[in-house]
Amino acid sequence: MLNRRWILSARPRGRPTTEHLHLVEDRLRPLTNDELLLKNLYISLDPATRKRMDEADGYLPAIPLGGTPTTTVLAEVIESRHPDFRAGEIVTSFGGWAEYSIVSPDVMTARITATPDIPLTYHLSMLGITGLTAYFGLLDCGRPRPRETVLVSAAAGAVGSLVGQIAKLHGCRTVGIAGTETKCRRLITEFGFDDAILYRELDTAGLAARIHQCCPQGVDIHFENVGGTLLDAALLTINPGARIVLCGLIAGYNTQTSPGCQNLWQVIARSASIQGFLVKDYLHRREEALASLRRWLSEGHLKVREHVETGIEIVPAAFAKLFDGSNDGKLMIKMASEPFDRLNT
Ligand SMILES: NC(=O)c1ccc[n+]([C@@H]2O[C@H](COP(=O)([O-])OP(=O)(O)OC[C@H]3O[C@@H](n4cnc5c(N)ncnc54)[C@H](OP(=O)(O)O)[C@@H]3O)[C@@H](O)[C@H]2O)c1
């Protein structure tokens, strides 16, 4: 069988383009024992994949030159050599920027039980890695208490918008930072944030002044998705004992050196804590998070935005949207039609 897939052909110095990524077509190898052949229906595009295009290993090994970027996929099992999975089942798994992926099921591979009230794509957004990131990042690392103030960067994005909504469900005041007027409006009207801050064109001092205005009681939890100026400004507004959750540093993903953090002293001065967070450390607790997320969803407490583009050819152009802010929710690529007639029950 032929498989079209993107490969990393050169390491980008800035934003990756089709100078660094090439679409190739080759023949799939036969499966070995315990492997699955997946037909990718939707693939998730995630900011951190950009860091893996650099040479240095991170929380996952760097993508080798000639290798296919890996990511979470929603897929149909086409062939199974694994006792726990059958052809025709729908799963989420760790596949790639490709039409087909061969995987050895591990903690990243889960069978999807489709229900009529939940769109299949939610298993890549709210009920996928995005939802788990918001849930465990906020609740385990942030440890919110009622009436505390939670500040979120990239707040209108996939993870950020859920963090704000979950914080609200825990009785917190929520303030989001985003890159356009439209996104700021949406934070309040759609995602229920108490206030919103447009960060563009503000320096650290200007941004800190806006945060002070919107968080008159100071910031108890800062959920950081961006880094750079946004983190520096947030540090100037934290309360004693504040918790800073370092979930992502997207402002630095396209540079060789991360933008420095000038105001770390505030962490000492406020006896605050900073915790790096990785969702993969929490996958063994997936069911616990999913039970809450499903309940909040069915009660109408959670809203999700998804930005779906179609076709494998579009992947690099769509990926770039994460870095100029033109994605409008959880970014994913629709690769093939959903097999509605053969969903798991
Ligand atoms: N630690 C983990 O386990 C884990 C897991 C999943 C995701 N993450 C992290 O969570 C963050 C959000 O990921 P996501 O998938 O939900 O993406 P997203 O927020 O839906 O999209 C990325 C957003 O980041 C903002 N952004 C991009 N470049 C920026 C810059 N230079 N300065 C300020 N804002 C910038 C843009 O929003 P604006 O228009 O508002 O600028 C853009 O829409 C990322 O940092 C990602 O790496 C971490």
Short mmCIF file of C-alpha atoms and ligand atoms in Angstrom, two decimals:
data_model
loop_
_atom_site.label_atom_id
_atom_site.label_comp_id
_atom_site.label_asym_id
_atom_site.label_seq_id
_atom_site.Cartn_x
_atom_site.Cartn_y
_atom_site.Cartn_z
CA MET A 1 0.00 0.00 0.00
CA LEU A 2 1.23 3.50 -0.79
CA ASN A 3 1.45 6.11 1.95
CA ARG A 4 1.90 9.84 1.57
CA ARG A 5 3.72 11.42 4.50
CA TRP A 6 5.60 14.60 5.35
CA ILE A 7 9.29 14.30 6.19
CA LEU A 8 11.63 16.80 7.80
CA SER A 9 14.21 17.45 5.10
CA ALA A 10 16.12 20.33 6.75
CA ARG A 11 16.19 21.83 10.23
CA PRO A 12 14.39 25.21 10.25
CA ARG A 13 16.08 28.22 11.87
CA GLY A 14 12.78 30.10 12.15
CA ARG A 15 9.29 29.10 11.15
CA PRO A 16 9.21 25.84 9.20
CA THR A 17 8.06 26.00 5.57
CA THR A 18 8.07 23.69 2.58
CA GLU A 19 11.82 24.41 2.38
CA HIS A 20 12.16 22.18 5.43
CA LEU A 21 9.29 19.75 4.90
CA HIS A 22 8.62 17.54 1.91
CA LEU A 23 5.66 15.38 1.01
CA VAL A 24 6.84 11.93 -0.10
CA GLU A 25 5.06 8.78 -1.13
CA ASP A 26 6.39 5.34 -0.32
CA ARG A 27 5.24 1.81 0.28
CA LEU A 28 4.10 0.73 3.76
CA ARG A 29 6.13 -2.12 5.28
CA PRO A 30 4.34 -5.25 6.55
CA LEU A 31 3.28 -5.25 10.20
CA THR A 32 5.22 -7.14 12.84
CA ASN A 33 3.66 -8.71 15.95
CA ASP A 34 1.70 -6.37 18.24
CA GLU A 35 1.55 -3.58 15.64
CA LEU A 36 -1.45 -1.77 14.17
CA LEU A 37 -1.86 -0.20 10.75
CA LEU A 38 -3.88 2.98 11.18
CA LYS A 39 -5.64 5.06 8.56
CA ASN A 40 -5.43 8.57 9.95
CA LEU A 41 -8.82 10.32 9.84
CA TYR A 42 -7.70 13.48 11.66
CA ILE A 43 -4.24 14.50 12.79
CA SER A 44 -3.57 17.04 15.51
CA LEU A 45 -1.14 19.91 14.86
CA ASP A 46 0.67 20.88 18.05
CA PRO A 47 3.08 23.75 18.73
CA ALA A 48 5.66 21.55 20.47
CA THR A 49 6.25 19.59 17.25
CA ARG A 50 8.25 22.64 16.16
CA LYS A 51 10.72 22.14 19.06
CA ARG A 52 11.21 18.57 17.91
CA MET A 53 12.39 19.85 14.52
CA ASP A 54 15.50 21.20 16.28
CA GLU A 55 18.54 19.00 16.76
CA ALA A 56 18.42 18.67 20.53
CA ASP A 57 16.23 16.04 22.15
CA GLY A 58 13.48 17.30 24.47
CA TYR A 59 10.76 15.36 26.27
CA LEU A 60 10.70 13.25 23.11
CA PRO A 61 13.62 12.58 20.78
CA ALA A 62 14.24 15.14 18.04
CA ILE A 63 12.67 14.25 14.68
CA PRO A 64 15.52 12.83 12.60
CA LEU A 65 16.17 14.32 9.16
CA GLY A 66 14.10 12.23 6.77
CA GLY A 67 11.72 11.31 9.59
CA THR A 68 8.00 12.03 9.78
CA PRO A 69 6.79 14.41 12.52
CA THR A 70 4.76 12.44 15.05
CA THR A 71 1.52 13.61 16.61
CA THR A 72 -1.75 12.49 18.11
CA VAL A 73 -4.13 11.05 15.53
CA LEU A 74 -7.72 9.90 15.39
CA ALA A 75 -7.62 6.85 13.22
CA GLU A 76 -9.30 3.72 11.98
CA VAL A 77 -7.54 0.41 12.57
CA ILE A 78 -7.05 -1.09 9.10
CA GLU A 79 -5.06 -4.13 10.18
CA SER A 80 -4.21 -5.45 13.63
CA ARG A 81 -1.48 -7.80 14.79
CA HIS A 82 -2.29 -6.84 18.39
CA PRO A 83 -4.64 -8.99 20.52
CA ASP A 84 -6.46 -5.97 22.05
CA PHE A 85 -7.47 -4.23 18.81
CA ARG A 86 -9.54 -5.22 15.78
CA ALA A 87 -9.73 -3.87 12.25
CA GLY A 88 -12.52 -1.30 11.94
CA GLU A 89 -12.11 0.13 15.44
CA ILE A 90 -11.55 3.85 15.94
CA VAL A 91 -8.65 4.83 18.18
CA THR A 92 -6.60 7.81 19.23
CA SER A 93 -2.91 7.08 19.02
CA PHE A 94 0.51 8.57 18.43
CA GLY A 95 0.82 8.49 14.65
CA GLY A 96 2.32 10.97 12.24
CA TRP A 97 1.85 13.64 9.59
CA ALA A 98 0.87 10.87 7.20
CA GLU A 99 -2.08 9.14 5.57
CA TYR A 100 -1.26 5.88 7.37
CA SER A 101 0.73 5.15 10.52
CA ILE A 102 2.12 1.92 11.91
CA VAL A 103 2.07 1.96 15.72
CA SER A 104 2.77 -0.35 18.64
CA PRO A 105 -0.10 0.41 21.01
CA ASP A 106 1.01 1.93 24.32
CA VAL A 107 -0.48 4.38 26.79
CA MET A 108 -1.06 6.80 23.88
CA THR A 109 -3.39 4.37 22.10
CA ALA A 110 -6.99 4.24 23.27
CA ARG A 111 -10.13 2.86 21.70
CA ILE A 112 -12.81 5.50 21.12
CA THR A 113 -16.35 4.79 22.16
CA ALA A 114 -18.34 6.97 19.81
CA THR A 115 -21.60 8.42 21.10
CA PRO A 116 -24.07 10.39 19.00
CA ASP A 117 -23.84 13.48 21.24
CA ILE A 118 -20.04 13.87 21.00
CA PRO A 119 -18.42 14.77 17.67
CA LEU A 120 -15.58 12.41 16.84
CA THR A 121 -13.12 15.31 16.64
CA TYR A 122 -13.64 16.08 20.34
CA HIS A 123 -11.40 13.07 21.00
CA LEU A 124 -8.52 15.15 19.61
CA SER A 125 -9.55 18.36 21.39
CA MET A 126 -11.53 18.56 24.60
CA LEU A 127 -11.44 14.80 25.28
CA GLY A 128 -7.93 14.38 23.88
CA ILE A 129 -4.48 15.61 24.86
CA THR A 130 -5.71 19.22 24.85
CA GLY A 131 -8.36 18.55 27.49
CA LEU A 132 -6.02 16.43 29.60
CA THR A 133 -3.39 19.18 29.47
CA ALA A 134 -5.81 21.83 30.68
CA TYR A 135 -7.29 19.54 33.34
CA PHE A 136 -4.11 18.22 34.95
CA GLY A 137 -2.04 21.35 34.35
CA LEU A 138 -4.55 23.53 36.13
CA LEU A 139 -5.85 21.17 38.80
CA ASP A 140 -2.69 19.24 39.73
CA CYS A 141 -0.06 21.94 39.24
CA GLY A 142 -2.14 25.09 39.70
CA ARG A 143 -4.26 23.73 42.59
CA PRO A 144 -6.99 26.39 42.28
CA ARG A 145 -9.09 27.46 45.25
CA PRO A 146 -12.39 29.36 45.10
CA ARG A 147 -12.05 33.15 44.67
CA GLU A 148 -8.42 32.92 43.54
CA THR A 149 -7.40 34.77 40.37
CA VAL A 150 -6.17 32.68 37.46
CA LEU A 151 -4.30 34.35 34.60
CA VAL A 152 -3.94 32.40 31.34
CA SER A 153 -1.79 33.20 28.28
CA ALA A 154 -2.75 32.07 24.75
CA ALA A 155 -6.13 32.00 26.48
CA ALA A 156 -8.26 31.84 23.34
CA GLY A 157 -6.31 28.81 22.08
CA ALA A 158 -7.12 25.15 22.49
CA VAL A 159 -5.51 24.55 25.89
CA GLY A 160 -5.96 28.09 27.24
CA SER A 161 -9.70 28.33 26.59
CA LEU A 162 -10.29 25.10 28.52
CA VAL A 163 -8.04 26.17 31.40
CA GLY A 164 -10.15 29.30 31.85
CA GLN A 165 -13.41 27.37 31.79
CA ILE A 166 -12.18 24.73 34.26
CA ALA A 167 -10.85 27.44 36.57
CA LYS A 168 -14.26 29.12 36.47
CA LEU A 169 -15.90 25.81 37.40
CA HIS A 170 -13.66 25.83 40.48
CA GLY A 171 -14.90 29.24 41.57
CA CYS A 172 -11.94 31.29 40.36
CA ARG A 173 -11.79 34.72 38.76
CA THR A 174 -10.31 34.21 35.30
CA VAL A 175 -8.39 36.62 33.10
CA GLY A 176 -7.11 35.67 29.67
CA ILE A 177 -4.39 37.13 27.46
CA ALA A 178 -4.84 36.89 23.68
CA GLY A 179 -3.57 38.37 20.43
CA THR A 180 -6.59 39.99 18.76
CA GLU A 181 -9.66 42.03 19.71
CA THR A 182 -11.88 39.26 18.36
CA LYS A 183 -10.20 36.63 20.50
CA CYS A 184 -10.43 38.91 23.56
CA ARG A 185 -14.15 39.41 23.00
CA ARG A 186 -14.59 35.67 22.57
CA LEU A 187 -12.79 34.99 25.85
CA ILE A 188 -15.56 36.78 27.70
CA THR A 189 -18.64 36.03 25.61
CA GLU A 190 -17.89 32.43 24.65
CA PHE A 191 -15.46 31.03 27.20
CA GLY A 192 -16.77 32.94 30.25
CA PHE A 193 -13.53 34.67 31.31
CA ASP A 194 -14.07 37.63 33.65
CA ASP A 195 -11.69 39.86 31.72
CA ALA A 196 -9.39 39.80 28.71
CA ILE A 197 -6.11 41.48 27.82
CA LEU A 198 -4.82 42.20 24.32
CA TYR A 199 -1.06 41.73 24.58
CA ARG A 200 0.12 42.92 21.15
CA GLU A 201 2.13 46.16 21.14
CA LEU A 202 2.53 46.15 24.93
CA ASP A 203 5.97 45.92 26.51
CA THR A 204 6.54 44.16 29.83
CA ALA A 205 5.65 47.21 31.93
CA GLY A 206 2.56 48.02 29.86
CA LEU A 207 1.34 44.46 30.01
CA ALA A 208 1.96 44.22 33.76
CA ALA A 209 -0.07 47.43 34.20
CA ARG A 210 -2.98 45.89 32.24
CA ILE A 211 -2.78 42.70 34.31
CA HIS A 212 -2.87 44.77 37.53
CA GLN A 213 -5.96 46.57 36.20
CA CYS A 214 -7.77 43.31 35.39
CA CYS A 215 -6.52 41.45 38.48
CA PRO A 216 -6.91 43.98 41.29
CA GLN A 217 -6.38 41.24 43.90
CA GLY A 218 -3.17 40.03 42.19
CA VAL A 219 -2.56 36.73 40.41
CA ASP A 220 -2.67 33.47 42.37
CA ILE A 221 -2.17 31.09 39.46
CA HIS A 222 -0.50 31.94 36.18
CA PHE A 223 -0.98 29.31 33.48
CA GLU A 224 1.79 29.99 30.98
CA ASN A 225 1.50 28.88 27.38
CA VAL A 226 3.70 31.53 25.78
CA GLY A 227 6.74 32.77 27.76
CA GLY A 228 8.89 35.82 26.94
CA THR A 229 7.30 39.19 27.65
CA LEU A 230 4.04 37.61 28.78
CA LEU A 231 5.74 35.57 31.49
CA ASP A 232 7.89 38.51 32.57
CA ALA A 233 4.82 40.72 32.92
CA ALA A 234 2.83 38.05 34.78
CA LEU A 235 5.69 37.62 37.28
CA LEU A 236 5.32 41.28 38.24
CA THR A 237 1.72 40.66 39.32
CA ILE A 238 1.84 37.44 41.36
CA ASN A 239 0.66 37.14 44.95
CA PRO A 240 2.61 35.50 47.78
CA GLY A 241 2.40 31.71 47.36
CA ALA A 242 1.39 31.98 43.69
CA ARG A 243 1.68 28.91 41.47
CA ILE A 244 3.07 29.33 37.96
CA VAL A 245 2.31 26.44 35.64
CA LEU A 246 4.80 26.29 32.75
CA CYS A 247 2.78 24.45 30.15
CA GLY A 248 4.27 25.93 26.99
CA LEU A 249 6.68 28.61 25.79
CA ILE A 250 5.47 29.06 22.22
CA ALA A 251 7.07 32.52 21.88
CA GLY A 252 10.45 30.77 21.80
CA TYR A 253 9.70 27.69 19.68
CA ASN A 254 10.97 29.25 16.43
CA THR A 255 14.16 30.66 17.91
CA GLN A 256 17.34 28.85 18.79
CA THR A 257 17.36 30.45 22.24
CA SER A 258 14.26 30.91 24.37
CA PRO A 259 13.42 34.52 25.22
CA GLY A 260 14.97 35.13 28.66
CA CYS A 261 12.99 35.54 31.82
CA GLN A 262 13.97 38.84 33.47
CA ASN A 263 11.77 38.80 36.56
CA LEU A 264 12.53 35.48 38.21
CA TRP A 265 13.40 37.35 41.39
CA GLN A 266 9.65 37.77 41.93
CA VAL A 267 9.33 34.02 42.44
CA ILE A 268 11.67 34.30 45.41
CA ALA A 269 10.20 37.57 46.65
CA ARG A 270 6.68 36.07 46.67
CA SER A 271 7.59 32.56 47.83
CA ALA A 272 5.94 31.42 44.62
CA SER A 273 6.50 28.18 42.79
CA ILE A 274 7.08 27.40 39.14
CA GLN A 275 6.29 23.93 37.89
CA GLY A 276 7.05 22.54 34.47
CA PHE A 277 4.16 20.39 33.32
CA LEU A 278 4.05 17.55 30.80
CA VAL A 279 0.74 15.91 29.99
CA LYS A 280 2.42 12.62 29.15
CA ASP A 281 3.19 12.17 32.86
CA TYR A 282 -0.55 12.04 33.52
CA LEU A 283 -1.80 9.67 30.84
CA HIS A 284 -2.23 6.83 33.35
CA ARG A 285 -4.92 9.05 34.97
CA ARG A 286 -6.69 9.75 31.66
CA GLU A 287 -10.03 8.18 32.74
CA GLU A 288 -10.25 10.38 35.82
CA ALA A 289 -9.97 13.54 33.70
CA LEU A 290 -12.28 12.24 30.98
CA ALA A 291 -15.03 11.49 33.50
CA SER A 292 -15.03 15.13 34.66
CA LEU A 293 -14.62 16.61 31.19
CA ARG A 294 -17.51 14.51 29.83
CA ARG A 295 -19.73 15.50 32.75
CA TRP A 296 -18.98 19.22 32.38
CA LEU A 297 -19.56 18.90 28.66
CA SER A 298 -22.94 17.19 29.10
CA GLU A 299 -23.95 19.83 31.66
CA GLY A 300 -23.16 22.55 29.13
CA HIS A 301 -20.24 24.01 31.11
CA LEU A 302 -17.53 23.56 28.49
CA LYS A 303 -17.26 25.08 25.04
CA VAL A 304 -14.70 24.03 22.51
CA ARG A 305 -13.53 25.60 19.27
CA GLU A 306 -11.92 23.47 16.61
CA HIS A 307 -10.06 24.68 13.55
CA VAL A 308 -10.18 21.91 10.97
CA GLU A 309 -8.37 22.10 7.63
CA THR A 310 -8.59 19.42 4.99
CA GLY A 311 -6.00 17.39 3.13
CA ILE A 312 -2.46 16.25 3.80
CA GLU A 313 -1.03 18.84 1.37
CA ILE A 314 -2.08 21.70 3.65
CA VAL A 315 -0.13 20.53 6.73
CA PRO A 316 2.87 22.96 6.69
CA ALA A 317 0.70 26.00 5.89
CA ALA A 318 -1.78 25.04 8.59
CA PHE A 319 1.00 24.36 11.11
CA ALA A 320 2.31 27.92 10.56
CA LYS A 321 -1.02 29.28 11.84
CA LEU A 322 -0.14 28.23 15.39
CA PHE A 323 2.72 30.72 15.36
CA ASP A 324 0.99 33.76 13.85
CA GLY A 325 -2.19 33.21 15.88
CA SER A 326 -4.44 32.64 12.86
CA ASN A 327 -5.64 29.28 14.17
CA ASP A 328 -9.12 29.60 15.57
CA GLY A 329 -9.26 26.81 18.13
CA LYS A 330 -7.77 23.33 18.33
CA LEU A 331 -5.91 22.92 15.05
CA MET A 332 -6.30 19.62 13.23
CA ILE A 333 -6.24 18.26 9.70
CA LYS A 334 -9.04 16.17 8.29
CA MET A 335 -7.30 13.46 6.30
CA ALA A 336 -10.16 11.18 5.37
CA SER A 337 -13.90 10.86 5.85
CA GLU A 338 -15.12 9.60 9.17
CA PRO A 339 -16.44 6.05 8.83
CA PHE A 340 -19.75 6.94 10.44
CA ASP A 341 -21.29 3.68 9.40
CA ARG A 342 -18.69 1.61 11.23
CA LEU A 343 -18.13 3.45 14.50
CA ASN A 344 -17.37 1.49 17.67
CA THR A 345 -20.26 1.19 20.06
N1 LIG B 1 3.09 20.73 28.49
C1 LIG B 1 2.27 19.95 27.79
O1 LIG B 1 2.13 18.75 28.04
C2 LIG B 1 1.51 20.57 26.66
C3 LIG B 1 0.54 19.85 25.95
C4 LIG B 1 -0.18 20.51 24.93
C5 LIG B 1 0.11 21.84 24.64
N2 LIG B 1 1.09 22.48 25.35
C6 LIG B 1 1.43 23.88 25.08
O2 LIG B 1 0.24 24.66 25.23
C7 LIG B 1 0.37 25.83 24.44
C8 LIG B 1 -0.90 26.01 23.60
O3 LIG B 1 -1.00 24.95 22.68
P1 LIG B 1 -2.33 24.74 21.83
O4 LIG B 1 -2.20 23.48 21.09
O5 LIG B 1 -3.49 24.97 22.73
O6 LIG B 1 -2.23 25.92 20.77
P2 LIG B 1 -3.22 27.16 20.61
O7 LIG B 1 -3.18 27.95 21.88
O8 LIG B 1 -4.52 26.72 20.10
O9 LIG B 1 -2.48 27.97 19.44
C9 LIG B 1 -1.28 28.64 19.71
C10 LIG B 1 -1.56 30.11 20.07
O10 LIG B 1 -0.41 30.66 20.69
C11 LIG B 1 -0.40 32.04 20.50
N3 LIG B 1 0.97 32.46 20.09
C12 LIG B 1 1.71 31.94 19.09
N4 LIG B 1 2.91 32.57 19.02
C13 LIG B 1 2.89 33.51 20.00
C14 LIG B 1 3.83 34.49 20.44
N5 LIG B 1 5.04 34.62 19.86
N6 LIG B 1 3.48 35.30 21.46
C15 LIG B 1 2.26 35.18 22.06
N7 LIG B 1 1.34 34.27 21.69
C16 LIG B 1 1.65 33.45 20.67
C17 LIG B 1 -1.41 32.38 19.39
O11 LIG B 1 -2.55 32.98 20.01
P3 LIG B 1 -2.73 34.60 20.06
O12 LIG B 1 -3.47 34.98 18.82
O13 LIG B 1 -3.50 34.81 21.31
O14 LIG B 1 -1.36 35.18 20.07
C18 LIG B 1 -1.79 31.00 18.85
O15 LIG B 1 -3.11 30.96 18.39
C19 LIG B 1 1.63 25.68 23.60
O16 LIG B 1 2.69 26.38 24.22
C20 LIG B 1 1.90 24.18 23.66
O17 LIG B 1 3.24 23.86 23.47
C21 LIG B 1 1.78 21.87 26.34
#
